[in-house]
Each structure stands twice: as structure tokens, then as C-alpha cells.
Short mmCIF file of C-alpha atoms in Angstrom, two decimals:
data_model
loop_
_atom_site.label_atom_id
_atom_site.label_comp_id
_atom_site.label_asym_id
_atom_site.label_seq_id
_atom_site.Cartn_x
_atom_site.Cartn_y
_atom_site.Cartn_z
CA UNK A 5 0.00 0.00 0.00
CA UNK A 6 1.52 3.33 -1.03
CA UNK A 7 1.01 5.90 1.70
CA UNK A 8 2.55 9.35 2.08
CA UNK A 9 2.46 12.06 4.68
CA UNK A 10 -0.29 14.51 3.82
CA UNK A 11 -2.58 11.93 2.23
CA UNK A 12 -6.19 12.66 3.08
CA UNK A 13 -8.67 9.95 3.96
CA UNK A 14 -12.16 10.21 2.49
CA UNK A 15 -14.60 11.84 4.89
CA UNK A 16 -17.21 9.66 6.58
CA UNK A 17 -20.58 11.08 7.65
CA UNK A 18 -22.70 9.42 10.31
CA UNK A 19 -26.08 10.67 11.47
CA UNK A 20 -26.16 9.75 15.15
CA UNK A 21 -29.50 8.32 16.23
CA UNK A 22 -30.65 6.73 19.47
CA UNK A 23 -30.07 3.40 17.77
CA UNK A 24 -26.48 4.37 16.94
CA UNK A 25 -25.75 5.21 20.57
CA UNK A 26 -27.60 2.30 22.16
CA UNK A 27 -26.29 -0.28 19.71
CA UNK A 28 -22.79 1.05 20.30
CA UNK A 29 -23.20 0.64 24.04
CA UNK A 30 -24.78 -2.79 23.69
CA UNK A 31 -22.12 -4.12 21.35
CA UNK A 32 -19.38 -3.02 23.74
CA UNK A 33 -21.37 -4.41 26.69
CA UNK A 34 -21.37 -1.02 28.39
CA UNK A 35 -24.53 -0.58 30.41
CA UNK A 36 -23.72 2.74 32.04
CA UNK A 37 -27.08 4.57 31.88
CA UNK A 38 -25.81 7.71 30.15
CA UNK A 39 -25.51 5.61 26.99
CA UNK A 40 -29.09 4.33 26.87
CA UNK A 41 -31.28 6.29 29.32
CA UNK A 42 -32.36 9.71 28.01
CA UNK A 43 -33.74 10.95 31.35
CA UNK A 44 -30.60 9.85 33.21
CA UNK A 45 -28.36 11.59 30.67
CA UNK A 46 -30.24 14.87 31.10
CA UNK A 47 -30.98 14.80 34.79
CA UNK A 48 -28.08 12.88 36.31
CA UNK A 49 -25.16 13.16 33.92
CA UNK A 50 -26.03 16.71 32.85
CA UNK A 51 -25.54 16.07 29.15
CA UNK A 52 -27.79 17.05 26.23
CA UNK A 53 -28.87 13.47 25.54
CA UNK A 54 -27.47 9.96 25.56
CA UNK A 55 -24.04 9.94 23.93
CA UNK A 56 -21.58 7.61 22.19
CA UNK A 57 -19.50 5.64 24.66
CA UNK A 58 -15.73 5.39 24.54
CA UNK A 59 -15.29 1.86 23.13
CA UNK A 60 -17.82 2.56 20.40
CA UNK A 61 -15.95 5.72 19.36
CA UNK A 62 -12.83 3.57 19.20
CA UNK A 63 -14.71 1.10 17.04
CA UNK A 64 -15.89 3.79 14.63
CA UNK A 65 -12.35 5.16 14.37
CA UNK A 66 -10.94 1.70 13.63
CA UNK A 67 -13.62 1.17 11.00
CA UNK A 68 -12.81 4.56 9.45
CA UNK A 69 -9.12 3.65 9.24
CA UNK A 70 -9.60 0.16 7.83
CA UNK A 71 -12.08 1.45 5.24
CA UNK A 72 -9.00 3.24 3.95
CA UNK A 73 -6.30 0.58 4.41
CA UNK A 74 -8.36 -2.46 3.56
CA UNK A 75 -8.33 -5.67 5.62
CA UNK A 76 -4.52 -5.95 5.73
CA UNK A 77 -4.29 -2.75 7.80
CA UNK A 78 -3.69 -3.58 11.46
CA UNK A 79 -4.30 -1.03 14.19
CA UNK A 80 -1.34 -0.77 16.56
CA UNK A 81 -2.06 2.19 18.76
CA UNK A 82 -4.51 5.03 19.10
CA UNK A 83 -5.20 7.91 21.40
CA UNK A 84 -8.26 10.06 21.52
CA UNK A 85 -9.55 12.89 23.65
CA UNK A 86 -13.28 13.47 23.82
CA UNK A 87 -13.90 17.18 24.21
CA UNK A 88 -17.63 17.20 23.61
CA UNK A 89 -20.23 14.48 23.94
CA UNK A 90 -21.53 13.10 20.64
CA UNK A 91 -25.27 12.89 21.19
CA UNK A 92 -28.41 11.76 19.44
CA UNK A 93 -29.20 14.14 16.57
CA UNK A 94 -25.57 15.05 15.88
CA UNK A 95 -24.29 14.93 12.31
CA UNK A 96 -20.89 13.38 12.89
CA UNK A 97 -18.10 13.73 10.32
CA UNK A 98 -14.79 11.83 10.35
CA UNK A 99 -11.77 13.38 8.65
CA UNK A 100 -8.25 12.03 8.54
CA UNK A 101 -4.84 13.01 7.27
CA UNK A 102 -1.62 11.02 7.31
CA UNK A 103 0.84 12.74 9.61
CA UNK A 104 3.87 10.56 8.90
CA UNK A 105 4.97 7.21 7.54
CA UNK A 106 7.85 5.20 8.98
CA UNK A 107 9.39 1.74 8.89
CA UNK A 108 10.65 0.17 12.10
CA UNK A 109 13.65 -2.10 12.60
CA UNK A 110 11.50 -5.19 12.03
CA UNK A 111 10.42 -3.84 8.65
CA UNK A 112 6.89 -2.96 9.67
CA UNK A 113 5.48 0.11 7.91
CA UNK A 114 3.46 2.43 10.13
CA UNK A 115 1.16 5.26 9.17
CA UNK A 116 0.40 7.81 11.88
CA UNK A 117 -2.96 9.35 11.08
CA UNK A 118 -4.69 12.34 12.64
CA UNK A 119 -8.42 11.74 12.82
CA UNK A 120 -11.00 14.34 13.78
CA UNK A 121 -14.60 13.62 14.72
CA UNK A 122 -16.53 16.83 14.14
CA UNK A 123 -20.07 17.95 14.81
CA UNK A 124 -20.77 21.14 12.92
CA UNK A 125 -17.90 23.50 13.57
CA UNK A 126 -16.86 21.70 16.77
CA UNK A 127 -14.08 19.15 17.01
CA UNK A 128 -15.80 16.66 19.30
CA UNK A 129 -13.01 14.08 19.48
CA UNK A 130 -9.37 14.49 18.55
CA UNK A 131 -7.51 11.28 17.70
CA UNK A 132 -4.17 10.10 16.47
CA UNK A 133 -3.77 6.48 15.39
CA UNK A 134 -0.85 4.34 14.32
CA UNK A 135 -1.77 1.64 11.86
CA UNK A 136 0.46 -0.94 10.19
CA UNK A 137 0.07 -1.17 6.44
CA UNK A 138 1.60 -3.72 4.07
CA UNK A 139 4.93 -2.53 2.71
CA UNK A 140 4.57 -4.81 -0.32
CA UNK A 141 2.24 -7.42 -1.75
CA UNK A 142 4.17 -10.04 0.25
CA UNK A 143 3.94 -8.20 3.58
CA UNK A 144 1.18 -8.99 6.06
CA UNK A 145 1.12 -6.92 9.28
CA UNK A 146 -1.17 -9.50 10.87
CA UNK A 147 1.59 -12.13 10.66
CA UNK A 148 3.81 -10.12 13.00
CA UNK A 149 4.38 -11.47 16.50
CA UNK A 150 6.64 -10.73 19.45
CA UNK A 151 9.54 -8.45 18.58
CA UNK A 152 8.19 -8.05 15.04
CA UNK A 153 5.09 -6.28 16.37
CA UNK A 154 6.06 -3.14 18.30
CA UNK A 155 3.55 -0.30 17.90
CA UNK A 156 5.68 1.93 20.13
CA UNK A 157 8.79 1.49 17.98
CA UNK A 158 8.33 4.58 15.78
CA UNK A 159 8.39 6.78 18.88
CA UNK A 160 5.89 8.81 20.86
CA UNK A 161 2.42 9.21 19.42
CA UNK A 162 0.95 12.49 20.62
CA UNK A 163 -2.27 14.22 19.85
CA UNK A 164 -1.80 17.38 17.81
CA UNK A 165 -2.87 19.43 20.84
CA UNK A 166 -0.11 17.74 22.91
CA UNK A 167 2.66 18.55 20.47
CA UNK A 168 4.85 21.56 21.11
CA UNK B 26 -17.47 14.70 47.96
CA UNK B 27 -15.40 12.59 50.32
CA UNK B 28 -14.08 13.49 53.74
CA UNK B 29 -10.78 11.79 52.89
CA UNK B 30 -7.68 13.88 53.44
CA UNK B 31 -5.48 14.62 50.45
CA UNK B 32 -2.83 12.09 51.56
CA UNK B 33 -5.58 9.47 51.91
CA UNK B 34 -6.76 10.25 48.39
CA UNK B 35 -3.25 10.14 46.96
CA UNK B 36 -2.64 6.81 48.73
CA UNK B 37 -4.78 5.30 45.97
CA UNK B 38 -2.09 6.12 43.42
CA UNK B 39 -0.21 2.95 42.55
CA UNK B 40 -2.96 0.64 43.75
CA UNK B 41 -3.63 -2.33 41.51
CA UNK B 42 -6.46 -4.77 41.12
CA UNK B 43 -6.88 -7.84 38.98
CA UNK B 44 -10.36 -8.67 37.78
CA UNK B 45 -11.28 -12.22 36.77
CA UNK B 46 -12.00 -13.04 33.14
CA UNK B 47 -15.18 -11.54 31.75
CA UNK B 48 -18.35 -13.61 31.91
CA UNK B 49 -18.36 -14.19 28.17
CA UNK B 50 -15.64 -15.50 25.94
CA UNK B 51 -14.96 -13.92 22.58
CA UNK B 52 -17.58 -15.15 20.14
CA UNK B 53 -18.79 -14.52 16.63
CA UNK B 54 -22.26 -13.22 17.48
CA UNK B 55 -20.87 -10.38 19.55
CA UNK B 56 -18.31 -9.57 16.87
CA UNK B 57 -21.15 -9.27 14.34
CA UNK B 58 -23.05 -7.02 16.75
CA UNK B 59 -19.97 -4.76 17.00
CA UNK B 60 -19.65 -4.65 13.21
CA UNK B 61 -23.36 -3.89 12.95
CA UNK B 62 -23.02 -1.02 15.43
CA UNK B 63 -20.12 0.55 13.56
CA UNK B 64 -21.36 -0.34 10.07
CA UNK B 65 -17.98 -1.97 9.51
CA UNK B 66 -17.76 -3.92 6.23
CA UNK B 67 -14.13 -5.04 6.68
CA UNK B 68 -14.02 -8.46 4.96
CA UNK B 69 -11.50 -9.63 7.54
CA UNK B 70 -14.48 -10.11 9.87
CA UNK B 71 -17.14 -11.16 7.36
CA UNK B 72 -15.26 -13.48 4.98
CA UNK B 73 -13.68 -16.57 6.50
CA UNK B 74 -11.36 -16.99 3.52
CA UNK B 75 -9.93 -13.50 4.02
CA UNK B 76 -9.57 -14.16 7.76
CA UNK B 77 -7.79 -17.45 7.11
CA UNK B 78 -5.45 -15.81 4.62
CA UNK B 79 -4.51 -12.79 6.75
CA UNK B 80 -4.87 -13.85 10.38
CA UNK B 81 -5.03 -17.64 10.27
CA UNK B 82 -8.71 -17.63 11.20
CA UNK B 83 -11.35 -15.38 12.71
CA UNK B 84 -10.40 -12.57 15.09
CA UNK B 85 -12.26 -9.78 16.83
CA UNK B 86 -11.65 -6.15 15.81
CA UNK B 87 -8.80 -4.92 18.05
CA UNK B 88 -10.76 -1.90 19.27
CA UNK B 89 -13.34 -4.31 20.71
CA UNK B 90 -10.93 -5.34 23.45
CA UNK B 91 -12.82 -4.00 26.45
CA UNK B 92 -16.04 -5.79 25.50
CA UNK B 93 -14.57 -9.11 26.58
CA UNK B 94 -13.83 -8.13 30.18
CA UNK B 95 -17.27 -6.80 31.09
CA UNK B 96 -19.33 -8.88 33.50
CA UNK B 97 -22.86 -10.01 32.75
CA UNK B 98 -25.58 -7.97 34.41
CA UNK B 99 -27.27 -11.12 35.65
CA UNK B 100 -25.87 -14.50 36.58
CA UNK B 101 -27.95 -17.06 38.52
CA UNK B 102 -26.78 -17.32 42.11
CA UNK B 103 -24.51 -14.29 41.97
CA UNK B 104 -25.55 -11.84 44.63
CA UNK B 105 -22.89 -9.16 44.33
CA UNK B 106 -22.95 -6.74 41.43
CA UNK B 107 -19.73 -6.92 39.46
CA UNK B 108 -18.48 -3.80 37.75
CA UNK B 109 -16.04 -3.56 34.85
CA UNK B 110 -12.89 -1.64 35.79
CA UNK B 111 -13.68 -2.35 39.43
CA UNK B 112 -10.76 -0.29 40.71
CA UNK B 113 -12.17 2.81 39.00
CA UNK B 114 -15.60 2.29 40.55
CA UNK B 115 -14.07 1.61 43.97
CA UNK B 116 -12.21 4.91 43.75
CA UNK B 117 -15.35 6.76 42.66
CA UNK B 118 -17.18 5.38 45.68
CA UNK B 119 -14.34 6.16 48.07
CA UNK B 120 -14.28 9.76 46.85
CA UNK B 121 -18.06 10.14 46.93
CA UNK B 122 -18.26 11.08 43.26
CA UNK B 123 -21.39 9.49 41.79
CA UNK B 124 -21.10 10.60 38.15
CA UNK B 125 -18.28 9.89 35.77
CA UNK B 126 -17.17 10.29 32.18
CA UNK B 127 -14.17 9.16 30.18
CA UNK B 128 -12.21 12.13 28.83
CA UNK B 129 -9.31 10.35 27.16
CA UNK B 130 -8.48 6.87 25.93
CA UNK B 131 -5.33 5.28 24.65
CA UNK B 132 -4.94 1.74 23.32
CA UNK B 133 -1.79 -0.16 22.44
CA UNK B 134 -2.69 -3.44 20.82
CA UNK B 135 -1.00 -6.82 21.06
CA UNK B 136 -2.05 -10.30 20.02
CA UNK B 137 -5.51 -10.49 18.42
CA UNK B 138 -8.44 -11.80 20.44
CA UNK B 139 -10.00 -14.85 18.80
CA UNK B 140 -13.31 -16.65 19.27
CA UNK B 141 -12.99 -18.83 22.36
CA UNK B 142 -10.51 -16.53 24.11
CA UNK B 143 -11.25 -15.18 27.58
CA UNK B 144 -9.76 -11.89 28.72
CA UNK B 145 -8.82 -10.72 32.20
CA UNK B 146 -7.58 -7.30 33.32
CA UNK B 147 -5.00 -5.85 35.66
CA UNK B 148 -5.74 -2.24 36.59
CA UNK B 149 -3.49 0.37 38.15
CA UNK B 150 -4.20 3.93 39.27
CA UNK B 151 -1.45 6.12 37.83
CA UNK B 152 -2.42 9.57 39.12
CA UNK B 153 -5.24 11.51 40.76
CA UNK B 154 -5.78 15.22 40.25
CA UNK B 155 -6.57 17.92 42.77
CA UNK B 156 -10.28 18.76 43.04
CA UNK B 157 -11.48 20.69 40.00
CA UNK B 158 -14.67 22.17 38.62
CA UNK B 159 -15.73 21.61 35.03
CA UNK B 160 -18.91 22.31 33.13
CA UNK B 161 -20.48 19.05 34.34
CA UNK B 162 -19.65 19.48 38.02
CA UNK B 163 -16.97 19.38 40.69
CA UNK B 164 -14.76 16.36 41.24
CA UNK B 165 -11.41 14.90 40.30
CA UNK B 166 -9.85 13.26 37.30
CA UNK B 167 -7.59 10.26 37.40
CA UNK B 168 -5.61 8.07 35.05
CA UNK B 169 -5.95 4.31 35.15
CA UNK B 170 -3.94 1.81 33.13
CA UNK B 171 -5.56 -1.48 32.17
CA UNK B 172 -3.63 -4.49 30.85
CA UNK B 173 -5.63 -7.17 29.06
CA UNK B 174 -4.32 -10.73 28.88
CA UNK B 175 -5.77 -13.84 27.32
CA UNK B 176 -5.99 -17.31 28.84
CA UNK B 177 -2.42 -18.01 27.69
CA UNK B 178 -1.01 -14.98 29.47
CA UNK B 179 -0.40 -13.13 26.20
CA UNK B 180 -0.98 -9.38 26.27
CA UNK B 181 -3.85 -8.46 23.97
CA UNK B 182 -3.55 -4.76 24.71
CA UNK B 183 -3.01 -2.01 27.21
CA UNK B 184 -5.52 0.78 27.65
CA UNK B 185 -5.18 4.05 29.49
CA UNK B 186 -8.24 5.99 30.55
CA UNK B 187 -8.49 9.49 31.92
CA UNK B 188 -11.67 9.62 33.95
CA UNK B 189 -13.47 12.62 35.38
CA UNK B 190 -15.79 11.78 38.27
CA UNK B 191 -17.92 14.49 39.73
CA UNK B 192 -20.88 15.75 41.70
CA UNK B 193 -23.23 17.84 39.60
CA UNK B 194 -23.51 21.49 40.45
CA UNK B 195 -27.00 22.31 41.74
CA UNK B 196 -29.07 24.19 39.20
CA UNK B 197 -29.52 27.89 40.09
#
């Protein structure tokens, strides 16, 4: 897979419904009430409505990345900071841009990708992910084990807002 | 809010707790539910031939890691309520902070989780903030590291969460 710094990933739009939020909570087995109980979210949690839970946001981000890499892409590391709850009724947009590409000592090619989850003008979640991509037709990141699979090898992975 | 002194609060830093394996093992139906929820068409999880070719058989999406450690909400004969990330909930209770959100998450992924695998966690409190007030209320944030291992002792991943637990501000 040929990847270069600056490559842009296609945008992904998701209209967040109650089903989106509740199915996300159910599939991650997260029964905290703010992810399925509207009255609790408003009156106890103090949020606008029920909102996407953390594992489900991680799942959407992984899906967004592997839509781009194809099935051979293997997620190694990701960080995300949730600045604003993503609630029912939000029009969520994923955008991504490749920050850098590197090859570690084991020959694994890594793409560091900045991903933003936006609602309107607001950046709701800021993410950076490191995903292994095949360096050639013969390379398979999923075959890597032990010392051949080191997502921390390319160095620190910081959110844009953490970088000096 | 708690009556604990600051040194008593900070004594939680460095505490660890190991939770037993989740009540369910990794299985295909739940993987499909995850894919359904994220509208994920990755053939690695839908096409057994692709899975065999790339990963030597079916796996769960790596980001699904935490699903496998969560306890069932009902088990016959079990009287105590089990919570996922039990160390986090124990700290919330000790500090008297009834509400909580996750502000930050980090995952570093290891060996894939496969159908039939069971996953246990080791949790560790890394740091606890001073009291603070945010839009949602007044409380504290803390960082907890969670290591996930399979039944063979292999590390499937390490997660770091930054939690904010709080008491809501009364409405004016």
C-alpha cells in the first residue's frame, strides 16, 4: 500500500440516532445509563442526551481507518480525547490526514494518522492512530508477533494538541 | 465529595487490582453485533477466507478489546454486582463522586483476540488530580492503566483511561 504524509482519507458522515448510541453501548457491553437512558443523561449526567461511549468511538475510528487501508491494515495504537459528547441528533463527520509514515527495525510500515470527529464547527473528538500497512504485496502486518510487532517502535504518538 | 484527606486520596495512586475473566468468551455473534453497530464492512471479519489468509482464522476487531472483560448484568446465584474496571468504581465510591465520564483513551494493541478466548484485566491507578470544577460538576480526574491478557497470558492490549468523576452542580 503506497502511503505518504499529507494523504487525506475520504470523509465519513454518520447521522447519530438513538439506535447508533444504544447499539454502540450494547455491542461493547457497556450498560452505564448515560448511553441508553435519556432521562438519566439529562438529569443525572447533565448532558444534552445519551451519547456515544468510549469503546464505540474507538470502534468507529478503527472502522474509518480500515475502510482506507483495507483488511490488511492492522491497528497498533490510538489515542483520543473526547472534548464534547456526541449525542443523538448530531451529524458526525470523520476526517483524517496522514501525519507521517515510517518503517521500524523489524520492517513494519506504520502510518500515523490524525483523525478528527466533528459535529458542525466543533471538534468533538481528537484522535491520532498508528496503523500498520503492508509494505509490499508479500507483507502482512497481521503475521507479525513478538519483537516483530512493536507499535511503540516509531516513537511517541501524541495528539496534535499535545505537540509543542 | 469525600471526607478523605489529600494524603488518603493520593494513597490510591499505585494501587492495583486484577479482575477475573469476563463472563463471556470472545464469540462470533458479539463480533457481528460490534460490526453492525459501527457499520464496519471489513471483509476480515465477514469473509472466513480472508480471515484465514490474513490472520489464520477469525479474530475480533482490536478496538473491541474492552467488550470481553465486562461482567454479565445477571448470573444465577450471583448476589454481588460486578463492575467492569472495578478499581475505578471503587475509587469513585471512596471519593463520593457518583457521576463519571471518560475524557481520554489510549490503546496499544497486542495479540488479536479470537473466538474462544477469555480476557482478564490488571488495573493500576497512575495519578489523581486535585479537586477541580468543570462544566459538568466538581470532582477529580484520574488516570488508570488497564492491561488485558488472554488465557495463555499473552498481552492483547493495554488501555489508558483518563476519567473525570464528579458531583453535579446544583441548578440555580
